Tab-separated table of C-alpha atoms in Angstrom:
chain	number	residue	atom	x	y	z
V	285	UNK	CA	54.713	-82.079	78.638
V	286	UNK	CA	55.428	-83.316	82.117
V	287	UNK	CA	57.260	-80.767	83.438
V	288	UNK	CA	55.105	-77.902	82.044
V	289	UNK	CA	51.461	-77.315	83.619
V	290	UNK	CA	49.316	-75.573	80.908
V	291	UNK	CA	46.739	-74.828	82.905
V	292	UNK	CA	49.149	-73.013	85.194
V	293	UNK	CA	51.072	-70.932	82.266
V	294	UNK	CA	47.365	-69.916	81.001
V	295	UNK	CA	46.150	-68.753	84.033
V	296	UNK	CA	49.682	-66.495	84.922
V	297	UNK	CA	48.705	-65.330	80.958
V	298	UNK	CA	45.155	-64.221	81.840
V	299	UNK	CA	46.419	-62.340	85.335
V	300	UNK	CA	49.124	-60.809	84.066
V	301	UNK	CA	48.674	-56.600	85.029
V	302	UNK	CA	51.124	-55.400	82.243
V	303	UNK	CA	52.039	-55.778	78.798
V	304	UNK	CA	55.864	-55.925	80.092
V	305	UNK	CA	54.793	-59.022	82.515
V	306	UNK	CA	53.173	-60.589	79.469
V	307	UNK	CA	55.955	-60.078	76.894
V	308	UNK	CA	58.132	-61.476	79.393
V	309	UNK	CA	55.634	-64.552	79.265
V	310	UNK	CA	55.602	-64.880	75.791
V	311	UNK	CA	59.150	-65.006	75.612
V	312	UNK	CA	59.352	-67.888	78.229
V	313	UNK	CA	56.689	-70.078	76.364
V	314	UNK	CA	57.090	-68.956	72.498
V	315	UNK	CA	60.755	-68.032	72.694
V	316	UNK	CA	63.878	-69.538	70.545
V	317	UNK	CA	64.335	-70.957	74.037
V	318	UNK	CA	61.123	-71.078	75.313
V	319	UNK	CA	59.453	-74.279	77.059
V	320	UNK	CA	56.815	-75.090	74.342
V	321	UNK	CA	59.267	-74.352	71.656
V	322	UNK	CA	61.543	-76.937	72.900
V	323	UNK	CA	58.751	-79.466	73.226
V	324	UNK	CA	58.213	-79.027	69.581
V	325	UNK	CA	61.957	-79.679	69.178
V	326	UNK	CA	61.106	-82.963	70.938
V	327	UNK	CA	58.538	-84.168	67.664
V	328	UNK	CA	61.424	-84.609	65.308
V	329	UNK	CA	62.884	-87.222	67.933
V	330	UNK	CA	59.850	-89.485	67.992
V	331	UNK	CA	58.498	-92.346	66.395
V	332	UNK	CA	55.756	-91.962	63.824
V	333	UNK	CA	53.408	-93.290	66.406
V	334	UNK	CA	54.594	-91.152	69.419
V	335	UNK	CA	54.486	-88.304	67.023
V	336	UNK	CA	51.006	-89.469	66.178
V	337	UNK	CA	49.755	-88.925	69.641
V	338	UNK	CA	51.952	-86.093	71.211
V	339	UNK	CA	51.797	-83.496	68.107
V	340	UNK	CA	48.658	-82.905	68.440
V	341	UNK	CA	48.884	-81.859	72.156
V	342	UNK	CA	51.714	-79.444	72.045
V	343	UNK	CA	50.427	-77.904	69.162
V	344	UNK	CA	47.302	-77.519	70.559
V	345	UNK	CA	49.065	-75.649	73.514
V	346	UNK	CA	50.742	-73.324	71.509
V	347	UNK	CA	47.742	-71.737	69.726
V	348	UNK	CA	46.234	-71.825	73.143
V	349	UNK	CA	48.784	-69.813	74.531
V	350	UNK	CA	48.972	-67.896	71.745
V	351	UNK	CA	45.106	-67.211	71.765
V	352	UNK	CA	45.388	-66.115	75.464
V	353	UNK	CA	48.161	-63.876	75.066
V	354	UNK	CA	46.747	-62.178	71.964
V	355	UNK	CA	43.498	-61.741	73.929
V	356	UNK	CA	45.115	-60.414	77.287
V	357	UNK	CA	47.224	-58.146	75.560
V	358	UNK	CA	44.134	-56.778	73.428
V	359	UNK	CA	42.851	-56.257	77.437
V	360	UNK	CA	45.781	-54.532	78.612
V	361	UNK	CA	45.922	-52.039	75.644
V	362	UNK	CA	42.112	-51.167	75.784
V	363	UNK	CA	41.980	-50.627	79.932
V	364	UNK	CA	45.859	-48.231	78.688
V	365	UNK	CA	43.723	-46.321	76.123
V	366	UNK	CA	40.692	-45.766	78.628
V	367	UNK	CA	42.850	-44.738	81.316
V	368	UNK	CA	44.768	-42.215	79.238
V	369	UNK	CA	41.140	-41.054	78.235
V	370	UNK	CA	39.562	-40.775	81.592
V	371	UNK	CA	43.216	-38.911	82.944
V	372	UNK	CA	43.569	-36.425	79.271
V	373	UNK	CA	41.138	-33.663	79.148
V	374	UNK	CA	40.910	-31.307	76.055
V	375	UNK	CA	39.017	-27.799	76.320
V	376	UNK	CA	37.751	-27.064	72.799
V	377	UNK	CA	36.841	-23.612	73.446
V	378	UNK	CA	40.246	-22.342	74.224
V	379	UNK	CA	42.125	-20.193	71.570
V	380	UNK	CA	45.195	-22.184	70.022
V	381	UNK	CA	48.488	-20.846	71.407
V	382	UNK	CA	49.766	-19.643	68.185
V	383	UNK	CA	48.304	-18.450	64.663
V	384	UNK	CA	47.922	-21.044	62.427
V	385	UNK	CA	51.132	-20.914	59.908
V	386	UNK	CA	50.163	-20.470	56.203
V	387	UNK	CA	47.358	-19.236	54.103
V	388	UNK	CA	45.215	-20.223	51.341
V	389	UNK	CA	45.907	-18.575	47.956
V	390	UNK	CA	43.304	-16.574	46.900
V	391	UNK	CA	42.795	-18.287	43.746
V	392	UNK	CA	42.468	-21.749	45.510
V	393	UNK	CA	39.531	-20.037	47.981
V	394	UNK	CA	37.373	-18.557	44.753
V	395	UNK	CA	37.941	-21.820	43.533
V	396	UNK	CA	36.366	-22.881	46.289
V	397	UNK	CA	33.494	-20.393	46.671
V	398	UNK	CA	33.216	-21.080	42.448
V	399	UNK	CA	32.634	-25.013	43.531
V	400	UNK	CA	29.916	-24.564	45.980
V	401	UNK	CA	27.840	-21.743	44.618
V	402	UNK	CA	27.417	-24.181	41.367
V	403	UNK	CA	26.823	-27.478	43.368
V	404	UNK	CA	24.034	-25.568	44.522
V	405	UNK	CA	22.700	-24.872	41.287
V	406	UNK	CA	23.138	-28.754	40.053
V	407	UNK	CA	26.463	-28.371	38.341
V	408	UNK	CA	29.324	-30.932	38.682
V	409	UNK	CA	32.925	-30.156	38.824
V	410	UNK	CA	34.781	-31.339	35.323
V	411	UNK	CA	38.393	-31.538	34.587
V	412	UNK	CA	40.724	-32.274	31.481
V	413	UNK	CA	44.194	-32.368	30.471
V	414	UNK	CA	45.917	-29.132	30.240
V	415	UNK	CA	48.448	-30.277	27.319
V	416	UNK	CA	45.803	-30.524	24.646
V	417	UNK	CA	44.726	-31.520	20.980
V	418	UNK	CA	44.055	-28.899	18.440
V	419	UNK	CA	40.896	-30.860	17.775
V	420	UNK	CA	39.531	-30.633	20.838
V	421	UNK	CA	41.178	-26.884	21.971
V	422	UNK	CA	40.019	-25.807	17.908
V	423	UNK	CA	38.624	-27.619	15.840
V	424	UNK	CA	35.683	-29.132	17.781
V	425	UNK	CA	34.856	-25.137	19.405
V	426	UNK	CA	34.420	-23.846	15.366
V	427	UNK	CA	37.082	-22.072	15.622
V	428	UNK	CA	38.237	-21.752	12.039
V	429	UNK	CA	41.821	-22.525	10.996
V	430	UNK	CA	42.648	-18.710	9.780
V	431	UNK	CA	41.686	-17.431	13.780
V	432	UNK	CA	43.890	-15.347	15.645
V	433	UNK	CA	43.773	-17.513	18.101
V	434	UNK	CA	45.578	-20.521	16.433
V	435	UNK	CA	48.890	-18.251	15.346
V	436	UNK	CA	52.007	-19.214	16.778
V	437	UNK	CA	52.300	-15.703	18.841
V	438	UNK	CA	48.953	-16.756	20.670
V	439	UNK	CA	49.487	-20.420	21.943
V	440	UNK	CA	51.898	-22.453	23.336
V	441	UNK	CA	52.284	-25.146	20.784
V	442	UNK	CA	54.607	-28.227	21.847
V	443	UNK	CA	57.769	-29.974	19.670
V	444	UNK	CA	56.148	-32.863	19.017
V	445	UNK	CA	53.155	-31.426	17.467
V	446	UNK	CA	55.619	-29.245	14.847
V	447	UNK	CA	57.878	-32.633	14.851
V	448	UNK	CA	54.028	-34.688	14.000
V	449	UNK	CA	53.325	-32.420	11.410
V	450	UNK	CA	56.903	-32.395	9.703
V	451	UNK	CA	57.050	-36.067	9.274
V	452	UNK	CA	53.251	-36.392	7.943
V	453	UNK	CA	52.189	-38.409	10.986
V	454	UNK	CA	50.074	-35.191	12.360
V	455	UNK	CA	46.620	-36.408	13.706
V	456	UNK	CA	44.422	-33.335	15.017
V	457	UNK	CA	42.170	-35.143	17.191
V	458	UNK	CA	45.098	-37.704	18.504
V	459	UNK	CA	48.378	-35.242	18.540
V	460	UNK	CA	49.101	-33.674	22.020
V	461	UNK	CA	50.186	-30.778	20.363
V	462	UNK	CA	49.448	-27.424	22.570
V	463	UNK	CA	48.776	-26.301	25.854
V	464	UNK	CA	45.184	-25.519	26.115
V	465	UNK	CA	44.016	-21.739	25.802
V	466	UNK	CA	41.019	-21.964	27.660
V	467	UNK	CA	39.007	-25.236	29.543
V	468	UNK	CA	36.976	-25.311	26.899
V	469	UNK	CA	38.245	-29.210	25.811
V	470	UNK	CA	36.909	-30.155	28.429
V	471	UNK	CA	33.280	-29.196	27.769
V	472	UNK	CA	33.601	-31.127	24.281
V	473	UNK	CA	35.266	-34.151	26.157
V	474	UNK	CA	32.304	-34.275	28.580
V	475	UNK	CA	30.091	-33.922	25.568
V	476	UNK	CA	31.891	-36.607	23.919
V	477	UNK	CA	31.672	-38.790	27.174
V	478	UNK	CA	28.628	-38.564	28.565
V	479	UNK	CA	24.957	-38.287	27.091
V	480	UNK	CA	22.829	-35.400	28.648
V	481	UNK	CA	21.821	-33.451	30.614
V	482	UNK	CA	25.163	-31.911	30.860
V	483	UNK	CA	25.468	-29.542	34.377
V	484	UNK	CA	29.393	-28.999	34.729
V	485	UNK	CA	31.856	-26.480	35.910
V	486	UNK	CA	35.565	-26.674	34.358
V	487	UNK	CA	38.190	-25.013	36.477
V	488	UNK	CA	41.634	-24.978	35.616
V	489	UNK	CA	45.123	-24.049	34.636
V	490	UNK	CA	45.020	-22.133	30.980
V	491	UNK	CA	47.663	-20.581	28.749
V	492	UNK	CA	48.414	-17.580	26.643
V	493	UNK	CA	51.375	-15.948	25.208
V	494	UNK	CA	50.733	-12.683	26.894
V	495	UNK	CA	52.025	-10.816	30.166
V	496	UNK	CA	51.207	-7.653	31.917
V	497	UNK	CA	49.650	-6.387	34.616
V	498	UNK	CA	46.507	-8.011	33.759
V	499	UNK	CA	47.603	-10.977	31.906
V	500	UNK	CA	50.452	-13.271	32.464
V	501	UNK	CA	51.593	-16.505	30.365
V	502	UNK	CA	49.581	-19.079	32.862
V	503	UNK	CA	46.403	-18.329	34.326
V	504	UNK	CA	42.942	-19.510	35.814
V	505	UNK	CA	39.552	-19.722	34.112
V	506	UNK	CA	36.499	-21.305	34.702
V	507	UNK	CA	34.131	-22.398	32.102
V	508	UNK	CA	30.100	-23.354	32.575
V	509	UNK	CA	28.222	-25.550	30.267
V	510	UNK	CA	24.719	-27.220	30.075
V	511	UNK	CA	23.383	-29.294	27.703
V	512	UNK	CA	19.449	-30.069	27.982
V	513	UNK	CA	16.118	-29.788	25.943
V	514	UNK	CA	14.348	-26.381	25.714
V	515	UNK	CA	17.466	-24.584	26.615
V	516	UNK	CA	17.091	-20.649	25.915
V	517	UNK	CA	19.246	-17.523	26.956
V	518	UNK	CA	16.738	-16.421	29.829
V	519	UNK	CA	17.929	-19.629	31.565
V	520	UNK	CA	21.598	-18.244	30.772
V	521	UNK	CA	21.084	-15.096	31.897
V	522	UNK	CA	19.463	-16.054	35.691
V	523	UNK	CA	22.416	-18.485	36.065
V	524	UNK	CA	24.404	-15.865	35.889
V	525	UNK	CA	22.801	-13.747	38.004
V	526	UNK	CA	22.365	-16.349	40.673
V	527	UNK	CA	26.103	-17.187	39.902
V	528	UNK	CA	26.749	-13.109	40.650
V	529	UNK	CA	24.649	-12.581	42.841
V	530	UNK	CA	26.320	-15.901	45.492
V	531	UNK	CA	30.075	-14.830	44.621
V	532	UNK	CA	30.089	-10.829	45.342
V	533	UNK	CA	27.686	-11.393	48.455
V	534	UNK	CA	25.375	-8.805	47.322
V	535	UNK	CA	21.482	-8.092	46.244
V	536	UNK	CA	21.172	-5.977	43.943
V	537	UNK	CA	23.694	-7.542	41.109
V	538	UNK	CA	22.613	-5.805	37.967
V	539	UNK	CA	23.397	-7.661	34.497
V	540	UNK	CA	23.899	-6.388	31.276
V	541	UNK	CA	24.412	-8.576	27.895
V	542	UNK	CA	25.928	-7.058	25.247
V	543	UNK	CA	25.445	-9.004	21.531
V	544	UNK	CA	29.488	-10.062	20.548
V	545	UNK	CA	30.861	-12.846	18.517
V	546	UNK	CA	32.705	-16.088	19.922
V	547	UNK	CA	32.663	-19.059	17.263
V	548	UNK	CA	31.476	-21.161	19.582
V	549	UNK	CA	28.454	-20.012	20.540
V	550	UNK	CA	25.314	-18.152	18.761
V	551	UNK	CA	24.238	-15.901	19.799
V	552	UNK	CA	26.686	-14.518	21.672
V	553	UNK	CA	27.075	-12.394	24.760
V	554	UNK	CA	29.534	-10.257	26.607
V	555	UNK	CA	28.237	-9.832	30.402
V	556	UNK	CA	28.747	-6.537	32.159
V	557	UNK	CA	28.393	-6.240	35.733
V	558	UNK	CA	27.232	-2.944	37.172
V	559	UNK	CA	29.496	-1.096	39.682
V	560	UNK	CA	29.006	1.506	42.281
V	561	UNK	CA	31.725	4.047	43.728
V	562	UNK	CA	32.202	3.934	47.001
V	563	UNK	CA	35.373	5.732	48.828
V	564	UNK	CA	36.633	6.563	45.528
V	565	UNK	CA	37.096	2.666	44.493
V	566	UNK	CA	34.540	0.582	42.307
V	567	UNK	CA	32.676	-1.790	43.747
V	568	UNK	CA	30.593	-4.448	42.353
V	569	UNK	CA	26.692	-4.200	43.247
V	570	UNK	CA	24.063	-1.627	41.582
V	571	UNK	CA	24.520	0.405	38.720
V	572	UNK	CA	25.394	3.683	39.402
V	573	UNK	CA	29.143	4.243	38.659
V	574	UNK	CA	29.067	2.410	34.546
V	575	UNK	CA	29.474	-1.196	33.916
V	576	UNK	CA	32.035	-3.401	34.004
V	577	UNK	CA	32.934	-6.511	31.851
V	578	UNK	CA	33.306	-9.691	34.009
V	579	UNK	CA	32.453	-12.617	31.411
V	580	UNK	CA	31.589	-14.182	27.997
V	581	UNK	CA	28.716	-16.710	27.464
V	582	UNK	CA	26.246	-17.744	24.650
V	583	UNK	CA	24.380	-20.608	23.257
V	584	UNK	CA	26.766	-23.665	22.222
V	585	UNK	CA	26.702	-23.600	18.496
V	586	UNK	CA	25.096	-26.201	16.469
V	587	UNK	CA	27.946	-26.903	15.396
V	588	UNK	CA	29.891	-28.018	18.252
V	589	UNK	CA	26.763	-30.132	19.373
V	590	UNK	CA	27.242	-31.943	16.385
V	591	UNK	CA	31.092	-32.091	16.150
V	592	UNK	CA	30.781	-34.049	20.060
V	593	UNK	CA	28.398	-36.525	17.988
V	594	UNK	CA	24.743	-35.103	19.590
V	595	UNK	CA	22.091	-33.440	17.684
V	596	UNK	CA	21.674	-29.682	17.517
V	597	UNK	CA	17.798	-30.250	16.954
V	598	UNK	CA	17.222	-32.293	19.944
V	599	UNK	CA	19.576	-30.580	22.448
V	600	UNK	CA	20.740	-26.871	22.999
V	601	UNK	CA	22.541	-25.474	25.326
V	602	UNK	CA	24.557	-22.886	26.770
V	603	UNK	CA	28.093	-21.851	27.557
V	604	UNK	CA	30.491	-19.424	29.527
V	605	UNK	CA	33.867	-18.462	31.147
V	606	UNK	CA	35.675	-16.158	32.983
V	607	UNK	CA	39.222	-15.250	34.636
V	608	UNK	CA	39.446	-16.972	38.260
V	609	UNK	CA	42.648	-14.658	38.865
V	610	UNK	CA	40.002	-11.644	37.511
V	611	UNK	CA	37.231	-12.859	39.889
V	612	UNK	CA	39.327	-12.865	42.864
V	613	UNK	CA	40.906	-9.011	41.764
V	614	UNK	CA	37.615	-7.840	41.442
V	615	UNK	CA	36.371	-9.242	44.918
V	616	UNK	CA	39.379	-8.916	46.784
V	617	UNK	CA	40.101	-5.542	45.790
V	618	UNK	CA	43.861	-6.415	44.144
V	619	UNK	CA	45.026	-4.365	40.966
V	620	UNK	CA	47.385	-6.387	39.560
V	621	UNK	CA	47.859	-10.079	38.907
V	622	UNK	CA	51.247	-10.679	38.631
V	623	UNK	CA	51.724	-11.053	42.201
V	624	UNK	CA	49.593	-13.774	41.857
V	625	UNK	CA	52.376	-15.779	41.180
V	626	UNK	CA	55.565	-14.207	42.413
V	627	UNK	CA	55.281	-16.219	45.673
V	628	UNK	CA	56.012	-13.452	47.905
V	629	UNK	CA	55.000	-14.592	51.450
V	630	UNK	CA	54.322	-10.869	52.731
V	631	UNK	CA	51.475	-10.796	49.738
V	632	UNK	CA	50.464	-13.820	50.764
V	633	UNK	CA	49.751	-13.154	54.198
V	634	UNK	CA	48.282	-10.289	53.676
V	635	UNK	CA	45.305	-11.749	50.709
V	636	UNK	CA	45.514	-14.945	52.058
V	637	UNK	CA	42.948	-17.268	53.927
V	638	UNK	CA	42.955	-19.199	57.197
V	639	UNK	CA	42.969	-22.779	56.233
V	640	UNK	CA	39.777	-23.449	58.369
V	641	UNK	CA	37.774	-21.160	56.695
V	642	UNK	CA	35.756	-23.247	54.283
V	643	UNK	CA	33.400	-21.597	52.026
V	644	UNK	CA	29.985	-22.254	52.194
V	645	UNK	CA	26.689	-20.476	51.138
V	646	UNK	CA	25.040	-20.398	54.519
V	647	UNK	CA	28.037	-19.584	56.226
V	648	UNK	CA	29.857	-16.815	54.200
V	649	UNK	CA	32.711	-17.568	51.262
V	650	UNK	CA	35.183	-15.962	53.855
V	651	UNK	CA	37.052	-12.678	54.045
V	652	UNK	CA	40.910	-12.297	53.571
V	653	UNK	CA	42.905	-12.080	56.101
């Protein structure tokens, strides 16, 4: 301790001007061979009482030191950073030096648009496994066991559902047996989760044995449900005109609900959206060219109120879905969905979105590019 001043090595600490002169202190007190390092060496030679009375000194010193260079090096960095900041000037307004590489799909932007036009309207965003059970993708929805839709040449059903049901271990509402046909699961596993009011939204990945130019083995639907008291169809119907009205970006959205059959709802309603002509193409808005089929909705059925464990006299609701891939054709002006998902990069460019331009009501849901 004689031969070192503390004072001294604190106060070349504190004026040191860079972080190189201050490593290069650190080194020569904290070191392998640096001075207070090798007068803690000098403990293990003492006796218990020297120890006693010079341990706590050096130690002392080396947190001290340690303290001080932490803190002047915590100086030196901030005064860096605030020179860099006072030198470095960035002009916001100037235009970037080259496009921005890459788009956004157009079925990830109506996804998009689909998410804040119904966050507007109250609804929260829901999603649910797409490998399914054929109690929640059937079963729960009414859909009876003779339906087209369960037959082999309609779904995707999975080995280990076939493999379940060959051994006698087959449990509908436990089996991962299918890939889901639709998102409606996960209306009855929001039903089955939560109490209402129900407001959701479920986008998603769906699949169907089918391909052409307007179907293809994989696609994107959306699904709406709400579960409340004193739920009727007039509070289905301006939903979906408010829904309309936000996503096509025009006025005079005219709606038209034809009477069909779905087993999970009654009644039940296919929604037709009128179209005009213009420059020999349709075009969504008024009514003049005929009507066009964009949806399917209706009131949940008693029945699946009551298979999710609520009851159909106290609560009522209503439900619907549509194509994502069909939304974004319709608005987008594309004519076949296939090269949805080819991947080509020369499609993609050319329907494709900036990645900056976020959707928003107040804004505009963007144009493509």
């Amino acid at each position: 301790m004689a031969d070192l001043d503390p004072n001294q090595l604190l106060d070349r600490i504190r004026q040191s001007e860079t972080l190189d002169a201050l490593e290069s202190l650190r080194v020569e007190a904290l070191g392998k061979q640096g001075s207070i390092t090798q007068l803690l060496k000098t403990l293990g030679k003492m006796s218990p009482e020297e120890r006693q009375a010079e341990g706590p000194r050096i130690h002392g010193l080396r947190e001290s030191v340690t303290d001080a260079i932490q803190s002047r090096k915590a100086a030196l960095e901030r005064a860096a950073l605030d020179a860099r900041l006072a030198a470095e000037t960035l002009d916001m307004t100037l235009p970037v030096d080259a496009p921005l590489a890459g788009t956004v799909h157009p079925v990830s932007q109506v996804m998009d648009e689909l998410a804040e036009i119904f966050a507007d309207l109250g609804f929260a965003v829901a999603t649910g496994p797409e490998i399914e059970t054929d109690w929640h993708n059937f079963s729960a929805l009414n859909i009876p066991d003779t339906h087209p839709a369960r037959a082999m040449h309609d779904t995707f059903y999975l080995q280990q559902g076939q493999e379940a049901k060959a051994a006698g271990t087959f449990d509908e509402r436990a089996t991962f047996s299918l890939l889901r046909t639709h998102t409606s699961p996960v209306q009855i596993r929001t039903m089955l989760e939560q109490q209402p009011p129900i407001r959701i939204i479920a986008p998603g990945r769906t699949y169907r044995s089918d391909s052409d130019a307007t179907h293809t083995p994989m696609f994107h639907q959306v699904e709406g449900l709400v579960i409340d008291k004193g739920i009727t169809l007039g509070h289905l119907k301006w939903t979906l005109e408010t829904f309309l009205k936000a996503f096509f970006e025009r006025d005079d959205i005219v709606l038209r609900l034809r009477p069909s059959y779905f087993p999970f709802t009654e009644p039940s309603a296919e929604v037709d959206v009128g179209y005009t002509i213009e420059k020999g193409k349709r075009v969504i808005g008024g009514s003049g060219g005929g009507w066009m089929e964009v949806l399917g909705s209706g009131m949940v059925h008693p029945k699946v109120i009551a298979a999710c464990g609520l009851d159909p006299d106290e609560w009522q609701g209503f439900a619907f879905g549509c194509g994502i891939d069909r939304l974004a054709m319709l608005k987008y002006g594309m004519d076949d969905l296939r090269p949805f998902f080819d991947g080509d990069i020369r499609w993609l460019k050319h329907y494709g979105f900036a990645a900056l331009d976020v959707p928003t009501l107040s804004g505009g849901v963007g144009v493509a590019a």
